Amino acid sequence: MWLKPEEVLLKNALKLWVTEKSSLYFVLQRRRGHGDGGGKITGLLVGALDAVLDSNARVAPFRILLQVPGSQVYWAIASVKLVIPWADVTKLERSSTSFITDTIRVTTRSKERDFSMFLSIDEAFRIMEQLADITIRRLLDNEVFELDQSLQEPAHITKRVLEERAQNEYFRALFRLPRQERLQEVVNCSLWTPFSRCHTAGTVYTSDSYICFVSKEEGCCTLVIPLREVISIEKMENTSLLPNPVIISIRSKKAFQFIEIKNRDSLVENMSKRLESVQQKQQTCRKKTRSKALISPLPYYSLYYDDVCTDSEPIEPTGKQNRHSLNEEALMSTFHHTEPETSDSKVTREQVKERLWQDHFSEYGRSSCMFRTEKIRKLVAMGIPESLRGELWLTFSDAITDLASHPDYYANLVEESMGKCCMATEEIERDLHRSLPEHPAFQNETGIAALRRVLTAYAYRNPKIGYCQSMNILASVLLLYAKEEEAFWLLVAVCEKMLPDYFSRRVIGAQVDQSVFEELIKERLPELSEHLTDLSALSSISLSWFLTLFLSIMPFESAISVVDCFFFEGIKAIFQLGLAVIDANAVDLCNSKDDGQAMMILTRFLDHVKNQESPLPPITNQHACFEDDKESFQETEIADLIRDSYEKFGDITVEQIERLRCRHRIQVLQTHEDTAKENTLRVVAPDILLTLEELGEVYDLFKREHFINCYWGENVPALQYHEPSLQYVDQYRIDRAQFKNLYNLLSPWICGVHTNTVAHRAFRLLDENMDSLINFKEFAVCLDTMYCEELNEKIRLLYRLHIPPALTENDEEEQSPLKTPLLSTTRPLCVAPSNGEASDYKEQLRQMLKDLAKDKEKNNEKELPTMNQREFIQFCKTLYSMFHEDPNENELCQAIATVTTLLLQIGEVGQRIRSLGSTSEESSGNDDGGDAAACSRVPEEDSVFMDTRDTTRKNSQTSPLSEGEWTVTFEQILASLLTEQSLVNFFEKPVDLKTKIESAKLNQYDQRITPLLIQ
């Protein structure tokens, strides 16, 4: 952003500015006190000086100077401060222009801005991505996003904290570990790999519950050691051949040798402390498990570790007889049928696979601590044998650790959850018979009952997720190859570790991966992306691929091989296979005419992906749509497709996927926000008179106030005010303090120091359900009344702001100098207008009251309570405050004085009438002549107010009035205000809401930021 050049004498500026970079003609300078690491006195003084300056005069932290060789005078050509809220950012990307080759483009809904000339653009972009991801998820994705404790206070977020978080997320994604795992140490070392007879260089990662190793060479070796499997961690003698060795022994009587470890002593000490802590938790929970079963609906990682049992040690029973019997065998063992014609050859191939795996186990290990190498990847790609599939799924996903750590957890959870009815259980019951209905295991009650128990138990365990569509398909496949309890823990691993954020009401995780998949298509298949400019159709078609791991769109015997790869590689396998499918159909997709034809091409292809080596009989796919197609179509072998996916796209890394997810999550969440805004406006717009554009701007300010309070609110859990699962108008709600800020920014009824009081009363009036929160529709209706409604509706709102529930007995403005009437009630009811003609206020007021009564009967409006004298005084004070600094202030004050005097007289007359009526009733009992007697004693000059007696009496039936209490009605106040043209003009004059909105956009953040900067 370029400014008008300004002369600068560099000699005098050196004390306040530090030169960062310079060239022959340009100098980049930084203001002292901004970014100083040493905290020198000069920097602190300059920083303090800049902080206390007015926000408009505050100096930008950087500037660019143009220097002319040989001259002492420089020209400031660029110096600007620009604030872009992260909540407004919809896209963040690296880009290039014709003038500048490397820039960072920040896109909001209204503008694109390019930033360049960074000291380190890679570092700057990485930090911007991390900040954007944290902020957007914290504000817009609080449905499933759990913020790290170190990031709870935005002011405490530093570069080091961001780097630690990024490293933690990469570590958890690389080894597919639970979200609560915190990375402790990262150390370069070498690991003895017996299969290669040498030490393999790599990196060891240690966390609270795991020790992990990955080789420097991609795919060479990966190792995951749960601390619950570790017996000891020991230092060995340091030699020239084995420098700084560490031996880790595990329960299966094996040991791992690490060498070349820097800071070995501190690393071993820290790991030993964590091992001791894990063992203590195991002992503690062993006692608890024996005395009482551990039951909790919370996620498992919030519990202590339970009893530790190896395969040879039986789990001790809790002594409680479960009412629901669990399946102790995988369903496939009961409902497995082979084809008679080809069973011999296929069984032989299965036996060959089993021998290969047995050989691999003997060399690389079999437990969760096995070495994972390129060889095992090839074995998985060939297809896991039916007899080993469940065991290997448990090992690859580390669900076996959760299973062994929580004996009886699932059985007790089933007992606790079964029989309880909620929305999740209703959805589960609807989908039970849609889960692999073509498989015999789910054509009887045994399979259906097991599926019901697994899904219900998980919904009870994790209420945040509950039950989502496609979970039934995954759970049914898991039950085929694993015992019921094992299937439950496999489902836990998939939903909470391997596919995070997939299973929620808005399936954010799956949509993010669709955007990532679309970018990978552009990057890896450029020719296709040139022909198909809009790839969103392909990403939409592929949504079911990711949600169901191809189980819903491939023949079952082929899709099960995809699931094998998924458990070994994670989501990387699905990306690879998806790209291979698109690549195999690239030519046909380029020639497709529309999205429908593209969908048919991909569906036909996937329906003809076969697995000739599978011992399973072909199971008809319920989603196949080409069964009656007589045209021959070439079949594709699933093993060939998987092999192609590894050869062509196997270089996709976990780090690359995580980086792309971080970038695209912003766009997906902002798209959801746009959809929510559109639907909210569609619901609210029919009930108000504001234009759609004005309503949209007000919605943005309403939501932004929520965001501001999330960061700068004091002890207010503002995040709970955003609930994406609610109806659109209720997704964002604001509290009293937030409403007060918006009222000050947008309301046309500004009353000086009295404004906050009126705002609090308006909030109490709108908060009908008394939950101390109001939604956007309630706020918009209030604002619409102030700006667009007719005069009588504006006065009605103003009237309601000064009676209960808006005005309370403990109102902060109760003690007012106006509590004692300052205006004379004997003022004549006749004034001389400017035209010199007398106006009979009695006749005018009488006619207005009659007209209002007729309109009221016609419209059947809800009758408002009467206003007592204390409330009326506050009403008058508000009116006087509203007229302050108005161009016609004197005329308005004169008019309100006249109206106030009139209303005081009306109230006194009503008071006398009620007193006389009460006296007559005492003397005449129930005689109807009492009213006539009371009326005969009313002074003739007060006869204009006789119309109000019935209204007052009706009101007294709903709000009992004490004898002689002073009151006025809404109709009386409205009729009195209508007698003064200046008051009518004031409330009917148009007020420009757009000007208020533009001013609010500029000042909304300054209200919070400026005090913080001064502090």
PDB file of N, CA and C in Angstrom, residues 234-306:
ATOM      1  N   GLU A 234      17.327 -48.947  29.923  1.00  0.00           N
ATOM      2  CA  GLU A 234      18.639 -48.996  30.549  1.00  0.00           C
ATOM      3  C   GLU A 234      19.708 -48.408  29.646  1.00  0.00           C
ATOM      4  N   LYS A 235      20.706 -47.799  30.283  1.00  0.00           N
ATOM      5  CA  LYS A 235      21.901 -47.336  29.572  1.00  0.00           C
ATOM      6  C   LYS A 235      22.948 -48.441  29.595  1.00  0.00           C
ATOM      7  N   MET A 236      23.609 -48.655  28.452  1.00  0.00           N
ATOM      8  CA  MET A 236      24.675 -49.645  28.360  1.00  0.00           C
ATOM      9  C   MET A 236      26.022 -48.928  28.267  1.00  0.00           C
ATOM     10  N   GLU A 237      27.073 -49.721  28.348  1.00  0.00           N
ATOM     11  CA  GLU A 237      28.426 -49.156  28.337  1.00  0.00           C
ATOM     12  C   GLU A 237      28.726 -48.503  26.990  1.00  0.00           C
ATOM     13  N   ASN A 238      29.280 -47.325  27.079  1.00  0.00           N
ATOM     14  CA  ASN A 238      29.607 -46.561  25.875  1.00  0.00           C
ATOM     15  C   ASN A 238      30.911 -47.089  25.272  1.00  0.00           C
ATOM     16  N   THR A 239      30.873 -47.478  23.983  1.00  0.00           N
ATOM     17  CA  THR A 239      32.063 -47.958  23.276  1.00  0.00           C
ATOM     18  C   THR A 239      32.158 -47.257  21.934  1.00  0.00           C
ATOM     19  N   SER A 240      33.279 -47.463  21.255  1.00  0.00           N
ATOM     20  CA  SER A 240      33.465 -46.848  19.941  1.00  0.00           C
ATOM     21  C   SER A 240      32.524 -47.451  18.912  1.00  0.00           C
ATOM     22  N   LEU A 241      32.207 -48.729  19.067  1.00  0.00           N
ATOM     23  CA  LEU A 241      31.275 -49.370  18.132  1.00  0.00           C
ATOM     24  C   LEU A 241      29.821 -49.069  18.474  1.00  0.00           C
ATOM     25  N   LEU A 242      29.542 -48.893  19.749  1.00  0.00           N
ATOM     26  CA  LEU A 242      28.175 -48.614  20.195  1.00  0.00           C
ATOM     27  C   LEU A 242      28.187 -47.347  21.053  1.00  0.00           C
ATOM     28  N   PRO A 243      28.218 -46.181  20.418  1.00  0.00           N
ATOM     29  CA  PRO A 243      28.258 -44.934  21.197  1.00  0.00           C
ATOM     30  C   PRO A 243      26.902 -44.630  21.835  1.00  0.00           C
ATOM     31  N   ASN A 244      26.924 -44.334  23.108  1.00  0.00           N
ATOM     32  CA  ASN A 244      25.729 -43.941  23.866  1.00  0.00           C
ATOM     33  C   ASN A 244      24.544 -44.891  23.642  1.00  0.00           C
ATOM     34  N   PRO A 245      24.694 -46.160  23.913  1.00  0.00           N
ATOM     35  CA  PRO A 245      23.590 -47.098  23.648  1.00  0.00           C
ATOM     36  C   PRO A 245      22.529 -47.068  24.749  1.00  0.00           C
ATOM     37  N   VAL A 246      21.292 -47.325  24.349  1.00  0.00           N
ATOM     38  CA  VAL A 246      20.154 -47.457  25.261  1.00  0.00           C
ATOM     39  C   VAL A 246      19.382 -48.711  24.863  1.00  0.00           C
ATOM     40  N   ILE A 247      19.071 -49.551  25.850  1.00  0.00           N
ATOM     41  CA  ILE A 247      18.321 -50.784  25.602  1.00  0.00           C
ATOM     42  C   ILE A 247      16.924 -50.639  26.199  1.00  0.00           C
ATOM     43  N   ILE A 248      15.889 -50.888  25.377  1.00  0.00           N
ATOM     44  CA  ILE A 248      14.492 -50.869  25.829  1.00  0.00           C
ATOM     45  C   ILE A 248      13.960 -52.288  25.730  1.00  0.00           C
ATOM     46  N   SER A 249      13.631 -52.873  26.884  1.00  0.00           N
ATOM     47  CA  SER A 249      13.134 -54.256  26.935  1.00  0.00           C
ATOM     48  C   SER A 249      11.616 -54.242  27.047  1.00  0.00           C
ATOM     49  N   ILE A 250      10.956 -55.165  26.318  1.00  0.00           N
ATOM     50  CA  ILE A 250       9.494 -55.237  26.331  1.00  0.00           C
ATOM     51  C   ILE A 250       9.032 -56.595  26.836  1.00  0.00           C
ATOM     52  N   ARG A 251       7.734 -56.767  27.026  1.00  0.00           N
ATOM     53  CA  ARG A 251       7.182 -57.949  27.679  1.00  0.00           C
ATOM     54  C   ARG A 251       7.354 -59.227  26.862  1.00  0.00           C
ATOM     55  N   SER A 252       7.435 -59.101  25.567  1.00  0.00           N
ATOM     56  CA  SER A 252       7.549 -60.298  24.725  1.00  0.00           C
ATOM     57  C   SER A 252       8.964 -60.834  24.678  1.00  0.00           C
ATOM     58  N   LYS A 253       9.781 -60.476  25.683  1.00  0.00           N
ATOM     59  CA  LYS A 253      11.156 -60.954  25.826  1.00  0.00           C
ATOM     60  C   LYS A 253      12.028 -60.522  24.651  1.00  0.00           C
ATOM     61  N   LYS A 254      11.768 -59.332  24.162  1.00  0.00           N
ATOM     62  CA  LYS A 254      12.589 -58.747  23.119  1.00  0.00           C
ATOM     63  C   LYS A 254      13.108 -57.404  23.598  1.00  0.00           C
ATOM     64  N   ALA A 255      14.142 -56.922  22.915  1.00  0.00           N
ATOM     65  CA  ALA A 255      14.738 -55.644  23.303  1.00  0.00           C
ATOM     66  C   ALA A 255      15.124 -54.879  22.051  1.00  0.00           C
ATOM     67  N   PHE A 256      15.101 -53.552  22.171  1.00  0.00           N
ATOM     68  CA  PHE A 256      15.481 -52.669  21.066  1.00  0.00           C
ATOM     69  C   PHE A 256      16.699 -51.867  21.499  1.00  0.00           C
ATOM     70  N   GLN A 257      17.676 -51.790  20.591  1.00  0.00           N
ATOM     71  CA  GLN A 257      18.934 -51.105  20.901  1.00  0.00           C
ATOM     72  C   GLN A 257      19.028 -49.811  20.089  1.00  0.00           C
ATOM     73  N   PHE A 258      19.142 -48.689  20.807  1.00  0.00           N
ATOM     74  CA  PHE A 258      19.328 -47.377  20.182  1.00  0.00           C
ATOM     75  C   PHE A 258      20.744 -46.901  20.499  1.00  0.00           C
ATOM     76  N   ILE A 259      21.413 -46.307  19.519  1.00  0.00           N
ATOM     77  CA  ILE A 259      22.761 -45.768  19.739  1.00  0.00           C
ATOM     78  C   ILE A 259      22.843 -44.359  19.179  1.00  0.00           C
ATOM     79  N   GLU A 260      23.989 -43.712  19.423  1.00  0.00           N
ATOM     80  CA  GLU A 260      24.268 -42.355  18.925  1.00  0.00           C
ATOM     81  C   GLU A 260      23.211 -41.360  19.393  1.00  0.00           C
ATOM     82  N   ILE A 261      22.863 -41.460  20.675  1.00  0.00           N
ATOM     83  CA  ILE A 261      21.838 -40.580  21.253  1.00  0.00           C
ATOM     84  C   ILE A 261      22.530 -39.430  21.980  1.00  0.00           C
ATOM     85  N   LYS A 262      22.240 -38.218  21.566  1.00  0.00           N
ATOM     86  CA  LYS A 262      22.772 -37.056  22.268  1.00  0.00           C
ATOM     87  C   LYS A 262      21.969 -36.820  23.549  1.00  0.00           C
ATOM     88  N   ASN A 263      22.642 -36.309  24.563  1.00  0.00           N
ATOM     89  CA  ASN A 263      21.996 -36.069  25.860  1.00  0.00           C
ATOM     90  C   ASN A 263      21.289 -37.335  26.356  1.00  0.00           C
ATOM     91  N   ARG A 264      22.014 -38.439  26.308  1.00  0.00           N
ATOM     92  CA  ARG A 264      21.438 -39.734  26.649  1.00  0.00           C
ATOM     93  C   ARG A 264      20.934 -39.762  28.089  1.00  0.00           C
ATOM     94  N   ASP A 265      21.701 -39.205  29.002  1.00  0.00           N
ATOM     95  CA  ASP A 265      21.329 -39.298  30.423  1.00  0.00           C
ATOM     96  C   ASP A 265      19.980 -38.646  30.694  1.00  0.00           C
ATOM     97  N   SER A 266      19.777 -37.440  30.193  1.00  0.00           N
ATOM     98  CA  SER A 266      18.513 -36.740  30.442  1.00  0.00           C
ATOM     99  C   SER A 266      17.355 -37.444  29.741  1.00  0.00           C
ATOM    100  N   LEU A 267      17.606 -37.983  28.533  1.00  0.00           N
ATOM    101  CA  LEU A 267      16.545 -38.685  27.813  1.00  0.00           C
ATOM    102  C   LEU A 267      16.117 -39.937  28.572  1.00  0.00           C
ATOM    103  N   VAL A 268      17.079 -40.730  29.020  1.00  0.00           N
ATOM    104  CA  VAL A 268      16.751 -41.958  29.751  1.00  0.00           C
ATOM    105  C   VAL A 268      16.047 -41.627  31.065  1.00  0.00           C
ATOM    106  N   GLU A 269      16.500 -40.592  31.730  1.00  0.00           N
ATOM    107  CA  GLU A 269      15.864 -40.201  32.995  1.00  0.00           C
ATOM    108  C   GLU A 269      14.405 -39.805  32.781  1.00  0.00           C
ATOM    109  N   ASN A 270      14.138 -39.014  31.754  1.00  0.00           N
ATOM    110  CA  ASN A 270      12.764 -38.575  31.477  1.00  0.00           C
ATOM    111  C   ASN A 270      11.880 -39.758  31.075  1.00  0.00           C
ATOM    112  N   MET A 271      12.400 -40.637  30.219  1.00  0.00           N
ATOM    113  CA  MET A 271      11.600 -41.793  29.813  1.00  0.00           C
ATOM    114  C   MET A 271      11.334 -42.718  30.989  1.00  0.00           C
ATOM    115  N   SER A 272      12.295 -42.859  31.859  1.00  0.00           N
ATOM    116  CA  SER A 272      12.113 -43.727  33.037  1.00  0.00           C
ATOM    117  C   SER A 272      11.036 -43.169  33.964  1.00  0.00           C
ATOM    118  N   LYS A 273      11.009 -41.863  34.121  1.00  0.00           N
ATOM    119  CA  LYS A 273       9.967 -41.250  34.958  1.00  0.00           C
ATOM    120  C   LYS A 273       8.579 -41.491  34.363  1.00  0.00           C
ATOM    121  N   ARG A 274       8.452 -41.342  33.049  1.00  0.00           N
ATOM    122  CA  ARG A 274       7.152 -41.575  32.424  1.00  0.00           C
ATOM    123  C   ARG A 274       6.754 -43.047  32.495  1.00  0.00           C
ATOM    124  N   LEU A 275       7.738 -43.934  32.357  1.00  0.00           N
ATOM    125  CA  LEU A 275       7.456 -45.365  32.491  1.00  0.00           C
ATOM    126  C   LEU A 275       6.968 -45.687  33.899  1.00  0.00           C
ATOM    127  N   GLU A 276       7.613 -45.116  34.901  1.00  0.00           N
ATOM    128  CA  GLU A 276       7.201 -45.335  36.286  1.00  0.00           C
ATOM    129  C   GLU A 276       5.787 -44.815  36.526  1.00  0.00           C
ATOM    130  N   SER A 277       5.475 -43.675  35.936  1.00  0.00           N
ATOM    131  CA  SER A 277       4.130 -43.116  36.079  1.00  0.00           C
ATOM    132  C   SER A 277       3.079 -44.023  35.453  1.00  0.00           C
ATOM    133  N   VAL A 278       3.364 -44.549  34.261  1.00  0.00           N
ATOM    134  CA  VAL A 278       2.426 -45.463  33.606  1.00  0.00           C
ATOM    135  C   VAL A 278       2.230 -46.717  34.439  1.00  0.00           C
ATOM    136  N   GLN A 279       3.297 -47.248  34.983  1.00  0.00           N
ATOM    137  CA  GLN A 279       3.195 -48.465  35.800  1.00  0.00           C
ATOM    138  C   GLN A 279       2.402 -48.226  37.078  1.00  0.00           C
ATOM    139  N   GLN A 280       2.568 -47.048  37.681  1.00  0.00           N
ATOM    140  CA  GLN A 280       1.788 -46.730  38.881  1.00  0.00           C
ATOM    141  C   GLN A 280       0.301 -46.641  38.558  1.00  0.00           C
ATOM    142  N   LYS A 281      -0.019 -46.043  37.409  1.00  0.00           N
ATOM    143  CA  LYS A 281      -1.430 -45.964  37.006  1.00  0.00           C
ATOM    144  C   LYS A 281      -1.996 -47.357  36.757  1.00  0.00           C
ATOM    145  N   GLN A 282      -1.175 -48.236  36.184  1.00  0.00           N
ATOM    146  CA  GLN A 282      -1.637 -49.598  35.949  1.00  0.00           C
ATOM    147  C   GLN A 282      -1.946 -50.311  37.265  1.00  0.00           C
ATOM    148  N   GLN A 283      -1.079 -50.143  38.242  1.00  0.00           N
ATOM    149  CA  GLN A 283      -1.292 -50.795  39.540  1.00  0.00           C
ATOM    150  C   GLN A 283      -2.517 -50.233  40.245  1.00  0.00           C
ATOM    151  N   THR A 284      -2.673 -48.911  40.184  1.00  0.00           N
ATOM    152  CA  THR A 284      -3.823 -48.277  40.830  1.00  0.00           C
ATOM    153  C   THR A 284      -5.124 -48.759  40.218  1.00  0.00           C
ATOM    154  N   CYS A 285      -5.158 -48.793  38.889  1.00  0.00           N
ATOM    155  CA  CYS A 285      -6.397 -49.165  38.216  1.00  0.00           C
ATOM    156  C   CYS A 285      -6.646 -50.663  38.276  1.00  0.00           C
ATOM    157  N   ARG A 286      -5.588 -51.459  38.514  1.00  0.00           N
ATOM    158  CA  ARG A 286      -5.791 -52.888  38.702  1.00  0.00           C
ATOM    159  C   ARG A 286      -6.626 -53.126  39.961  1.00  0.00           C
ATOM    160  N   LYS A 287      -6.336 -52.337  41.013  1.00  0.00           N
ATOM    161  CA  LYS A 287      -7.100 -52.459  42.256  1.00  0.00           C
ATOM    162  C   LYS A 287      -8.528 -51.989  42.055  1.00  0.00           C
ATOM    163  N   LYS A 288      -8.688 -50.874  41.320  1.00  0.00           N
ATOM    164  CA  LYS A 288     -10.037 -50.364  41.092  1.00  0.00           C
ATOM    165  C   LYS A 288     -10.857 -51.336  40.250  1.00  0.00           C
ATOM    166  N   THR A 289     -10.207 -51.942  39.264  1.00  0.00           N
ATOM    167  CA  THR A 289     -10.916 -52.868  38.390  1.00  0.00           C
ATOM    168  C   THR A 289     -11.396 -54.092  39.156  1.00  0.00           C
ATOM    169  N   ARG A 290     -10.589 -54.547  40.109  1.00  0.00           N
ATOM    170  CA  ARG A 290     -10.980 -55.726  40.875  1.00  0.00           C
ATOM    171  C   ARG A 290     -12.122 -55.423  41.823  1.00  0.00           C
ATOM    172  N   SER A 291     -12.190 -54.192  42.303  1.00  0.00           N
ATOM    173  CA  SER A 291     -13.241 -53.863  43.273  1.00  0.00           C
ATOM    174  C   SER A 291     -14.521 -53.394  42.603  1.00  0.00           C
ATOM    175  N   LYS A 292     -14.359 -52.690  41.496  1.00  0.00           N
ATOM    176  CA  LYS A 292     -15.546 -52.135  40.838  1.00  0.00           C
ATOM    177  C   LYS A 292     -15.227 -51.872  39.386  1.00  0.00           C
ATOM    178  N   ALA A 293     -16.131 -52.200  38.488  1.00  0.00           N
ATOM    179  CA  ALA A 293     -15.905 -51.972  37.056  1.00  0.00           C
ATOM    180  C   ALA A 293     -15.854 -50.486  36.789  1.00  0.00           C
ATOM    181  N   LEU A 294     -14.993 -50.104  35.875  1.00  0.00           N
ATOM    182  CA  LEU A 294     -14.805 -48.693  35.555  1.00  0.00           C
ATOM    183  C   LEU A 294     -15.758 -48.300  34.447  1.00  0.00           C
ATOM    184  N   ILE A 295     -16.691 -47.425  34.745  1.00  0.00           N
ATOM    185  CA  ILE A 295     -17.692 -47.005  33.769  1.00  0.00           C
ATOM    186  C   ILE A 295     -17.595 -45.495  33.598  1.00  0.00           C
ATOM    187  N   SER A 296     -17.587 -45.044  32.356  1.00  0.00           N
ATOM    188  CA  SER A 296     -17.578 -43.604  32.092  1.00  0.00           C
ATOM    189  C   SER A 296     -18.010 -43.346  30.675  1.00  0.00           C
ATOM    190  N   PRO A 297     -18.892 -42.356  30.456  1.00  0.00           N
ATOM    191  CA  PRO A 297     -19.264 -42.001  29.088  1.00  0.00           C
ATOM    192  C   PRO A 297     -18.252 -41.092  28.430  1.00  0.00           C
ATOM    193  N   LEU A 298     -17.180 -40.759  29.135  1.00  0.00           N
ATOM    194  CA  LEU A 298     -16.190 -39.851  28.570  1.00  0.00           C
ATOM    195  C   LEU A 298     -15.249 -40.604  27.645  1.00  0.00           C
ATOM    196  N   PRO A 299     -14.525 -39.872  26.747  1.00  0.00           N
ATOM    197  CA  PRO A 299     -13.541 -40.545  25.899  1.00  0.00           C
ATOM    198  C   PRO A 299     -12.529 -41.306  26.737  1.00  0.00           C
ATOM    199  N   TYR A 300     -12.030 -42.438  26.169  1.00  0.00           N
ATOM    200  CA  TYR A 300     -11.182 -43.341  26.938  1.00  0.00           C
ATOM    201  C   TYR A 300      -9.919 -42.681  27.424  1.00  0.00           C
ATOM    202  N   TYR A 301      -9.398 -41.679  26.686  1.00  0.00           N
ATOM    203  CA  TYR A 301      -8.113 -41.139  27.091  1.00  0.00           C
ATOM    204  C   TYR A 301      -8.208 -40.259  28.320  1.00  0.00           C
ATOM    205  N   SER A 302      -9.384 -40.012  28.814  1.00  0.00           N
ATOM    206  CA  SER A 302      -9.519 -39.271  30.059  1.00  0.00           C
ATOM    207  C   SER A 302      -9.503 -40.204  31.271  1.00  0.00           C
ATOM    208  N   LEU A 303      -9.456 -41.521  31.028  1.00  0.00           N
ATOM    209  CA  LEU A 303      -9.474 -42.488  32.112  1.00  0.00           C
ATOM    210  C   LEU A 303      -8.056 -42.899  32.466  1.00  0.00           C
ATOM    211  N   TYR A 304      -7.885 -43.536  33.634  1.00  0.00           N
ATOM    212  CA  TYR A 304      -6.607 -44.142  33.976  1.00  0.00           C
ATOM    213  C   TYR A 304      -6.420 -45.412  33.160  1.00  0.00           C
ATOM    214  N   TYR A 305      -5.185 -45.806  33.019  1.00  0.00           N
ATOM    215  CA  TYR A 305      -4.939 -47.106  32.414  1.00  0.00           C
ATOM    216  C   TYR A 305      -5.383 -48.194  33.385  1.00  0.00           C
ATOM    217  N   ASP A 306      -6.005 -49.248  32.819  1.00  0.00           N
ATOM    218  CA  ASP A 306      -6.492 -50.344  33.647  1.00  0.00           C
ATOM    219  C   ASP A 306      -5.449 -51.453  33.711  1.00  0.00           C
TER     220      ASP A 306
END
